[in-house]
């Protein structure tokens, strides 16, 4: 699925997200900027922090465990239901609507915010009923597995995968950045990220975060 080149000839950039994560939201706004200045086409896929952490909940801080158990399932289930019933093209716009409400507007991952996001993109409001159903959990887990297997279990969201020089996909977690770079800064970060990710054996660059996500 993800390796196919778009008919328009642009380079596919597959992006796995969980709407719950503010840092993935920052990265997603950046890659949309990259799409304006580099010849790429972003393709959106769901991954799930709840699925990622379901076997290690006892090791997590109580507040994060509560978030995963009680808030994390609903948004991804609704996105996957929308995708299954209305097609791949709704995933990106719905993610934007959810993220804007969850993060920029400070509504959080509430049922009301999900309904509002569905309305924002013209999708049926009753899709919110899938928030509490496992109807499409098989498809959700398959999408999650496709993304996370490209980078391993010790990272989170987002995951990005692009074609490498040898035709195989190059995948990585991140980049983690705030605020989301725009214009030429977005392009420079993209070019540099692809450069380091293309080096065999390269795994990590990291420094301590000194500020939280800046939603603009």
PDB file of C-alpha atoms in Angstrom:
ATOM      1  CA  UNK A   1       0.000   0.000   0.000  1.00  0.00           C
ATOM      2  CA  UNK A   2       2.411   2.671   1.199  1.00  0.00           C
ATOM      3  CA  UNK A   3       5.141   1.975  -1.359  1.00  0.00           C
ATOM      4  CA  UNK A   4       3.004   2.882  -4.380  1.00  0.00           C
ATOM      5  CA  UNK A   5       3.935   6.118  -6.124  1.00  0.00           C
ATOM      6  CA  UNK A   6       1.065   8.618  -6.522  1.00  0.00           C
ATOM      7  CA  UNK A   7      -0.269   9.009 -10.046  1.00  0.00           C
ATOM      8  CA  UNK A   8       0.838  12.653 -10.029  1.00  0.00           C
ATOM      9  CA  UNK A   9       4.471  11.557  -9.782  1.00  0.00           C
ATOM     10  CA  UNK A  10       5.118  13.204  -6.430  1.00  0.00           C
ATOM     11  CA  UNK A  11       7.150  11.441  -3.760  1.00  0.00           C
ATOM     12  CA  UNK A  12       4.837   9.716  -1.270  1.00  0.00           C
ATOM     13  CA  UNK A  13       5.389  10.614   2.369  1.00  0.00           C
ATOM     14  CA  UNK A  14       3.422   8.239   4.572  1.00  0.00           C
ATOM     15  CA  UNK A  15       2.579   9.713   7.976  1.00  0.00           C
ATOM     16  CA  UNK A  16       1.268   7.682  10.924  1.00  0.00           C
ATOM     17  CA  UNK A  17      -0.415   9.705  13.678  1.00  0.00           C
ATOM     18  CA  UNK A  18      -2.488   9.451  16.809  1.00  0.00           C
ATOM     19  CA  UNK A  19      -4.724  12.549  17.138  1.00  0.00           C
ATOM     20  CA  UNK A  20      -4.124  12.512  20.886  1.00  0.00           C
ATOM     21  CA  UNK A  21      -0.425  13.412  20.664  1.00  0.00           C
ATOM     22  CA  UNK A  22       0.415  17.150  20.635  1.00  0.00           C
ATOM     23  CA  UNK A  23       3.936  16.498  19.355  1.00  0.00           C
ATOM     24  CA  UNK A  24       2.663  14.473  16.397  1.00  0.00           C
ATOM     25  CA  UNK A  25       0.303  17.377  15.739  1.00  0.00           C
ATOM     26  CA  UNK A  26       3.285  19.757  15.572  1.00  0.00           C
ATOM     27  CA  UNK A  27       5.060  17.455  13.129  1.00  0.00           C
ATOM     28  CA  UNK A  28       1.949  17.082  10.994  1.00  0.00           C
ATOM     29  CA  UNK A  29       1.644  20.854  10.596  1.00  0.00           C
ATOM     30  CA  UNK A  30       5.301  20.963   9.575  1.00  0.00           C
ATOM     31  CA  UNK A  31       4.955  18.265   6.918  1.00  0.00           C
ATOM     32  CA  UNK A  32       2.009  20.137   5.412  1.00  0.00           C
ATOM     33  CA  UNK A  33       4.363  23.088   5.067  1.00  0.00           C
ATOM     34  CA  UNK A  34       6.910  20.782   3.423  1.00  0.00           C
ATOM     35  CA  UNK A  35       4.231  19.693   0.958  1.00  0.00           C
ATOM     36  CA  UNK A  36       4.092  23.318  -0.258  1.00  0.00           C
ATOM     37  CA  UNK A  37       7.836  23.617  -0.911  1.00  0.00           C
ATOM     38  CA  UNK A  38       8.941  20.097  -1.824  1.00  0.00           C
ATOM     39  CA  UNK A  39       7.516  17.704  -4.403  1.00  0.00           C
ATOM     40  CA  UNK A  40       5.877  15.343  -1.922  1.00  0.00           C
ATOM     41  CA  UNK A  41       2.375  14.080  -1.266  1.00  0.00           C
ATOM     42  CA  UNK A  42       1.460  13.277   2.330  1.00  0.00           C
ATOM     43  CA  UNK A  43      -0.592  10.134   2.885  1.00  0.00           C
ATOM     44  CA  UNK A  44      -2.199   9.807   6.288  1.00  0.00           C
ATOM     45  CA  UNK A  45      -2.454   6.657   8.399  1.00  0.00           C
ATOM     46  CA  UNK A  46      -3.592   5.950  11.933  1.00  0.00           C
ATOM     47  CA  UNK A  47      -1.404   4.518  14.642  1.00  0.00           C
ATOM     48  CA  UNK A  48      -2.509   4.144  18.250  1.00  0.00           C
ATOM     49  CA  UNK A  49      -0.763   5.041  21.492  1.00  0.00           C
ATOM     50  CA  UNK A  50      -3.280   2.804  23.258  1.00  0.00           C
ATOM     51  CA  UNK A  51      -2.246  -0.179  21.144  1.00  0.00           C
ATOM     52  CA  UNK A  52       1.440   0.706  21.444  1.00  0.00           C
ATOM     53  CA  UNK A  53       1.285   0.729  25.243  1.00  0.00           C
ATOM     54  CA  UNK A  54      -1.384  -1.871  25.958  1.00  0.00           C
ATOM     55  CA  UNK A  55       1.128  -4.458  27.220  1.00  0.00           C
ATOM     56  CA  UNK A  56       2.955  -2.061  29.537  1.00  0.00           C
ATOM     57  CA  UNK A  57       0.197  -0.022  31.164  1.00  0.00           C
ATOM     58  CA  UNK A  58       1.308  -1.084  34.651  1.00  0.00           C
ATOM     59  CA  UNK A  59       4.692   0.562  34.027  1.00  0.00           C
ATOM     60  CA  UNK A  60       3.259   3.961  33.089  1.00  0.00           C
ATOM     61  CA  UNK A  61       2.481   6.946  35.309  1.00  0.00           C
ATOM     62  CA  UNK A  62      -1.111   6.887  36.540  1.00  0.00           C
ATOM     63  CA  UNK A  63      -2.145  10.027  34.662  1.00  0.00           C
ATOM     64  CA  UNK A  64      -0.824   8.742  31.318  1.00  0.00           C
ATOM     65  CA  UNK A  65      -2.299   5.293  31.928  1.00  0.00           C
ATOM     66  CA  UNK A  66      -5.704   6.863  32.585  1.00  0.00           C
ATOM     67  CA  UNK A  67      -5.417   8.891  29.373  1.00  0.00           C
ATOM     68  CA  UNK A  68      -4.631   5.809  27.307  1.00  0.00           C
ATOM     69  CA  UNK A  69      -7.357   3.701  28.834  1.00  0.00           C
ATOM     70  CA  UNK A  70     -10.141   6.300  28.822  1.00  0.00           C
ATOM     71  CA  UNK A  71      -9.398   8.838  26.073  1.00  0.00           C
ATOM     72  CA  UNK A  72      -7.063   7.353  23.462  1.00  0.00           C
ATOM     73  CA  UNK A  73      -9.323   4.780  21.809  1.00  0.00           C
ATOM     74  CA  UNK A  74     -12.179   7.053  20.761  1.00  0.00           C
ATOM     75  CA  UNK A  75     -10.415   9.397  18.296  1.00  0.00           C
ATOM     76  CA  UNK A  76      -8.516   6.701  16.398  1.00  0.00           C
ATOM     77  CA  UNK A  77     -11.585   4.471  16.205  1.00  0.00           C
ATOM     78  CA  UNK A  78     -13.613   7.318  14.723  1.00  0.00           C
ATOM     79  CA  UNK A  79     -10.904   8.161  12.174  1.00  0.00           C
ATOM     80  CA  UNK A  80     -10.598   4.537  11.057  1.00  0.00           C
ATOM     81  CA  UNK A  81     -14.382   4.209  10.822  1.00  0.00           C
ATOM     82  CA  UNK A  82     -14.498   7.345   8.676  1.00  0.00           C
ATOM     83  CA  UNK A  83     -11.746   5.953   6.463  1.00  0.00           C
ATOM     84  CA  UNK A  84     -13.465   2.595   6.048  1.00  0.00           C
ATOM     85  CA  UNK A  85     -16.865   4.119   5.284  1.00  0.00           C
ATOM     86  CA  UNK A  86     -15.889   7.261   3.364  1.00  0.00           C
ATOM     87  CA  UNK A  87     -12.442   6.603   1.881  1.00  0.00           C
ATOM     88  CA  UNK A  88      -8.783   7.484   2.436  1.00  0.00           C
ATOM     89  CA  UNK A  89      -9.240  11.108   1.366  1.00  0.00           C
ATOM     90  CA  UNK A  90     -11.138  12.005   4.545  1.00  0.00           C
ATOM     91  CA  UNK A  91      -8.311  10.990   6.898  1.00  0.00           C
ATOM     92  CA  UNK A  92      -6.111  14.067   6.516  1.00  0.00           C
ATOM     93  CA  UNK A  93      -8.914  16.646   6.765  1.00  0.00           C
ATOM     94  CA  UNK A  94     -10.462  14.855   9.741  1.00  0.00           C
ATOM     95  CA  UNK A  95      -7.090  14.737  11.503  1.00  0.00           C
ATOM     96  CA  UNK A  96      -6.703  18.477  10.929  1.00  0.00           C
ATOM     97  CA  UNK A  97     -10.161  19.130  12.348  1.00  0.00           C
ATOM     98  CA  UNK A  98      -9.563  16.905  15.377  1.00  0.00           C
ATOM     99  CA  UNK A  99      -6.109  18.327  16.072  1.00  0.00           C
ATOM    100  CA  UNK A 100      -7.302  21.900  15.764  1.00  0.00           C
ATOM    101  CA  UNK A 101     -10.015  21.265  18.333  1.00  0.00           C
ATOM    102  CA  UNK A 102      -7.967  19.032  20.650  1.00  0.00           C
ATOM    103  CA  UNK A 103      -4.791  21.113  20.682  1.00  0.00           C
ATOM    104  CA  UNK A 104      -5.131  24.611  19.211  1.00  0.00           C
ATOM    105  CA  UNK A 105      -8.569  25.264  20.686  1.00  0.00           C
ATOM    106  CA  UNK A 106      -7.848  23.424  23.933  1.00  0.00           C
ATOM    107  CA  UNK A 107     -10.993  21.303  23.813  1.00  0.00           C
ATOM    108  CA  UNK A 108      -9.126  18.056  24.465  1.00  0.00           C
ATOM    109  CA  UNK A 109     -10.163  14.611  23.179  1.00  0.00           C
ATOM    110  CA  UNK A 110     -13.792  14.900  24.253  1.00  0.00           C
ATOM    111  CA  UNK A 111     -16.801  13.400  22.553  1.00  0.00           C
ATOM    112  CA  UNK A 112     -18.057  16.916  21.843  1.00  0.00           C
ATOM    113  CA  UNK A 113     -14.778  17.820  20.130  1.00  0.00           C
ATOM    114  CA  UNK A 114     -14.955  14.702  17.974  1.00  0.00           C
ATOM    115  CA  UNK A 115     -18.533  15.516  16.919  1.00  0.00           C
ATOM    116  CA  UNK A 116     -17.467  19.071  16.159  1.00  0.00           C
ATOM    117  CA  UNK A 117     -14.572  17.865  14.019  1.00  0.00           C
ATOM    118  CA  UNK A 118     -16.846  15.544  12.051  1.00  0.00           C
ATOM    119  CA  UNK A 119     -19.170  18.478  11.384  1.00  0.00           C
ATOM    120  CA  UNK A 120     -16.207  20.663  10.386  1.00  0.00           C
ATOM    121  CA  UNK A 121     -15.331  18.344   7.492  1.00  0.00           C
ATOM    122  CA  UNK A 122     -18.870  17.437   6.470  1.00  0.00           C
ATOM    123  CA  UNK A 123     -18.846  13.880   7.773  1.00  0.00           C
ATOM    124  CA  UNK A 124     -21.885  12.307   9.468  1.00  0.00           C
ATOM    125  CA  UNK A 125     -21.964  13.127  13.164  1.00  0.00           C
ATOM    126  CA  UNK A 126     -23.111   9.603  13.983  1.00  0.00           C
ATOM    127  CA  UNK A 127     -19.613   8.346  13.180  1.00  0.00           C
ATOM    128  CA  UNK A 128     -18.884   9.281  16.804  1.00  0.00           C
ATOM    129  CA  UNK A 129     -20.787   6.141  17.800  1.00  0.00           C
ATOM    130  CA  UNK A 130     -17.757   4.128  16.664  1.00  0.00           C
ATOM    131  CA  UNK A 131     -15.745   5.721  19.475  1.00  0.00           C
ATOM    132  CA  UNK A 132     -16.999   3.031  21.838  1.00  0.00           C
ATOM    133  CA  UNK A 133     -17.080   0.141  19.367  1.00  0.00           C
ATOM    134  CA  UNK A 134     -14.414  -2.301  18.235  1.00  0.00           C
ATOM    135  CA  UNK A 135     -16.019  -2.643  14.786  1.00  0.00           C
ATOM    136  CA  UNK A 136     -12.885  -1.588  12.918  1.00  0.00           C
ATOM    137  CA  UNK A 137     -10.249  -2.468  15.502  1.00  0.00           C
ATOM    138  CA  UNK A 138      -8.787  -5.080  13.135  1.00  0.00           C
ATOM    139  CA  UNK A 139      -8.167  -2.366  10.542  1.00  0.00           C
ATOM    140  CA  UNK A 140      -6.899   0.013  13.235  1.00  0.00           C
ATOM    141  CA  UNK A 141      -4.400  -2.529  14.499  1.00  0.00           C
ATOM    142  CA  UNK A 142      -3.275  -3.362  10.959  1.00  0.00           C
ATOM    143  CA  UNK A 143      -2.589   0.309  10.208  1.00  0.00           C
ATOM    144  CA  UNK A 144      -0.743   0.701  13.503  1.00  0.00           C
ATOM    145  CA  UNK A 145       1.325  -2.419  12.855  1.00  0.00           C
ATOM    146  CA  UNK A 146       2.306  -1.280   9.362  1.00  0.00           C
ATOM    147  CA  UNK A 147       3.710   1.959  10.715  1.00  0.00           C
ATOM    148  CA  UNK A 148       5.346   0.797  13.922  1.00  0.00           C
ATOM    149  CA  UNK A 149       7.056  -2.193  12.309  1.00  0.00           C
ATOM    150  CA  UNK A 150       9.008   0.233  10.148  1.00  0.00           C
ATOM    151  CA  UNK A 151      10.667   1.847  13.180  1.00  0.00           C
ATOM    152  CA  UNK A 152      10.336  -0.554  16.126  1.00  0.00           C
ATOM    153  CA  UNK A 153       8.344  -0.657  19.356  1.00  0.00           C
ATOM    154  CA  UNK A 154      10.471   1.814  21.341  1.00  0.00           C
ATOM    155  CA  UNK A 155       9.177   4.957  19.660  1.00  0.00           C
ATOM    156  CA  UNK A 156       5.789   6.600  19.376  1.00  0.00           C
ATOM    157  CA  UNK A 157       3.932   8.885  17.023  1.00  0.00           C
ATOM    158  CA  UNK A 158       4.505  10.239  14.439  1.00  0.00           C
ATOM    159  CA  UNK A 159       6.158   7.793  12.079  1.00  0.00           C
ATOM    160  CA  UNK A 160       7.115   8.971   8.594  1.00  0.00           C
ATOM    161  CA  UNK A 161       8.172   6.723   5.712  1.00  0.00           C
ATOM    162  CA  UNK A 162       9.502   7.791   2.298  1.00  0.00           C
ATOM    163  CA  UNK A 163      11.112   5.924  -0.602  1.00  0.00           C
ATOM    164  CA  UNK A 164      14.871   5.509  -0.253  1.00  0.00           C
ATOM    165  CA  UNK A 165      17.501   5.631  -2.983  1.00  0.00           C
ATOM    166  CA  UNK A 166      17.350   1.851  -3.397  1.00  0.00           C
ATOM    167  CA  UNK A 167      13.576   1.779  -3.688  1.00  0.00           C
ATOM    168  CA  UNK A 168      13.061   0.554  -0.142  1.00  0.00           C
ATOM    169  CA  UNK A 169      11.269   2.792   2.313  1.00  0.00           C
ATOM    170  CA  UNK A 170      13.228   4.857   4.805  1.00  0.00           C
ATOM    171  CA  UNK A 171      11.221   5.352   7.990  1.00  0.00           C
ATOM    172  CA  UNK A 172      11.788   7.306  11.185  1.00  0.00           C
ATOM    173  CA  UNK A 173      10.053   8.614  14.289  1.00  0.00           C
ATOM    174  CA  UNK A 174       9.631  12.386  14.475  1.00  0.00           C
ATOM    175  CA  UNK A 175      11.043  14.894  14.011  1.00  0.00           C
ATOM    176  CA  UNK A 176       9.900  16.407  17.298  1.00  0.00           C
ATOM    177  CA  UNK A 177       9.810  20.168  16.807  1.00  0.00           C
ATOM    178  CA  UNK A 178       8.013  23.273  18.034  1.00  0.00           C
ATOM    179  CA  UNK A 179       6.740  25.531  16.688  1.00  0.00           C
ATOM    180  CA  UNK A 180       6.129  23.924  13.297  1.00  0.00           C
ATOM    181  CA  UNK A 181       8.698  25.412  10.863  1.00  0.00           C
ATOM    182  CA  UNK A 182       7.338  27.171   7.813  1.00  0.00           C
ATOM    183  CA  UNK A 183       8.614  28.032   4.355  1.00  0.00           C
ATOM    184  CA  UNK A 184      12.310  27.515   3.766  1.00  0.00           C
ATOM    185  CA  UNK A 185      12.858  26.423   7.367  1.00  0.00           C
ATOM    186  CA  UNK A 186      10.353  23.608   6.816  1.00  0.00           C
ATOM    187  CA  UNK A 187      12.212  22.580   3.656  1.00  0.00           C
ATOM    188  CA  UNK A 188      15.617  22.631   5.374  1.00  0.00           C
ATOM    189  CA  UNK A 189      14.389  20.420   8.202  1.00  0.00           C
ATOM    190  CA  UNK A 190      12.890  18.003   5.679  1.00  0.00           C
ATOM    191  CA  UNK A 191      16.068  17.816   3.627  1.00  0.00           C
ATOM    192  CA  UNK A 192      18.221  17.305   6.713  1.00  0.00           C
ATOM    193  CA  UNK A 193      15.934  14.673   8.200  1.00  0.00           C
ATOM    194  CA  UNK A 194      15.966  12.684   4.980  1.00  0.00           C
ATOM    195  CA  UNK A 195      19.735  12.973   4.811  1.00  0.00           C
ATOM    196  CA  UNK A 196      20.424  11.527   8.250  1.00  0.00           C
ATOM    197  CA  UNK A 197      17.650   8.927   7.964  1.00  0.00           C
ATOM    198  CA  UNK A 198      19.192   7.626   4.737  1.00  0.00           C
ATOM    199  CA  UNK A 199      22.476   6.665   6.434  1.00  0.00           C
ATOM    200  CA  UNK A 200      22.593   2.928   7.252  1.00  0.00           C
ATOM    201  CA  UNK A 201      23.060   2.404  10.956  1.00  0.00           C
ATOM    202  CA  UNK A 202      21.961   5.892  11.936  1.00  0.00           C
ATOM    203  CA  UNK A 203      19.466   5.807  14.811  1.00  0.00           C
ATOM    204  CA  UNK A 204      19.150   8.925  16.902  1.00  0.00           C
ATOM    205  CA  UNK A 205      19.822  12.600  17.486  1.00  0.00           C
ATOM    206  CA  UNK A 206      18.237  14.037  20.618  1.00  0.00           C
ATOM    207  CA  UNK A 207      18.324  16.898  23.093  1.00  0.00           C
ATOM    208  CA  UNK A 208      16.201  17.757  26.119  1.00  0.00           C
ATOM    209  CA  UNK A 209      12.956  19.594  25.341  1.00  0.00           C
ATOM    210  CA  UNK A 210      12.941  23.020  26.960  1.00  0.00           C
ATOM    211  CA  UNK A 211       9.429  24.064  25.934  1.00  0.00           C
ATOM    212  CA  UNK A 212       6.095  22.482  25.177  1.00  0.00           C
ATOM    213  CA  UNK A 213       4.205  22.451  21.891  1.00  0.00           C
ATOM    214  CA  UNK A 214       3.454  25.909  20.516  1.00  0.00           C
ATOM    215  CA  UNK A 215       0.109  25.825  18.735  1.00  0.00           C
ATOM    216  CA  UNK A 216      -0.184  28.597  16.175  1.00  0.00           C
TER     217      UNK A 216
END
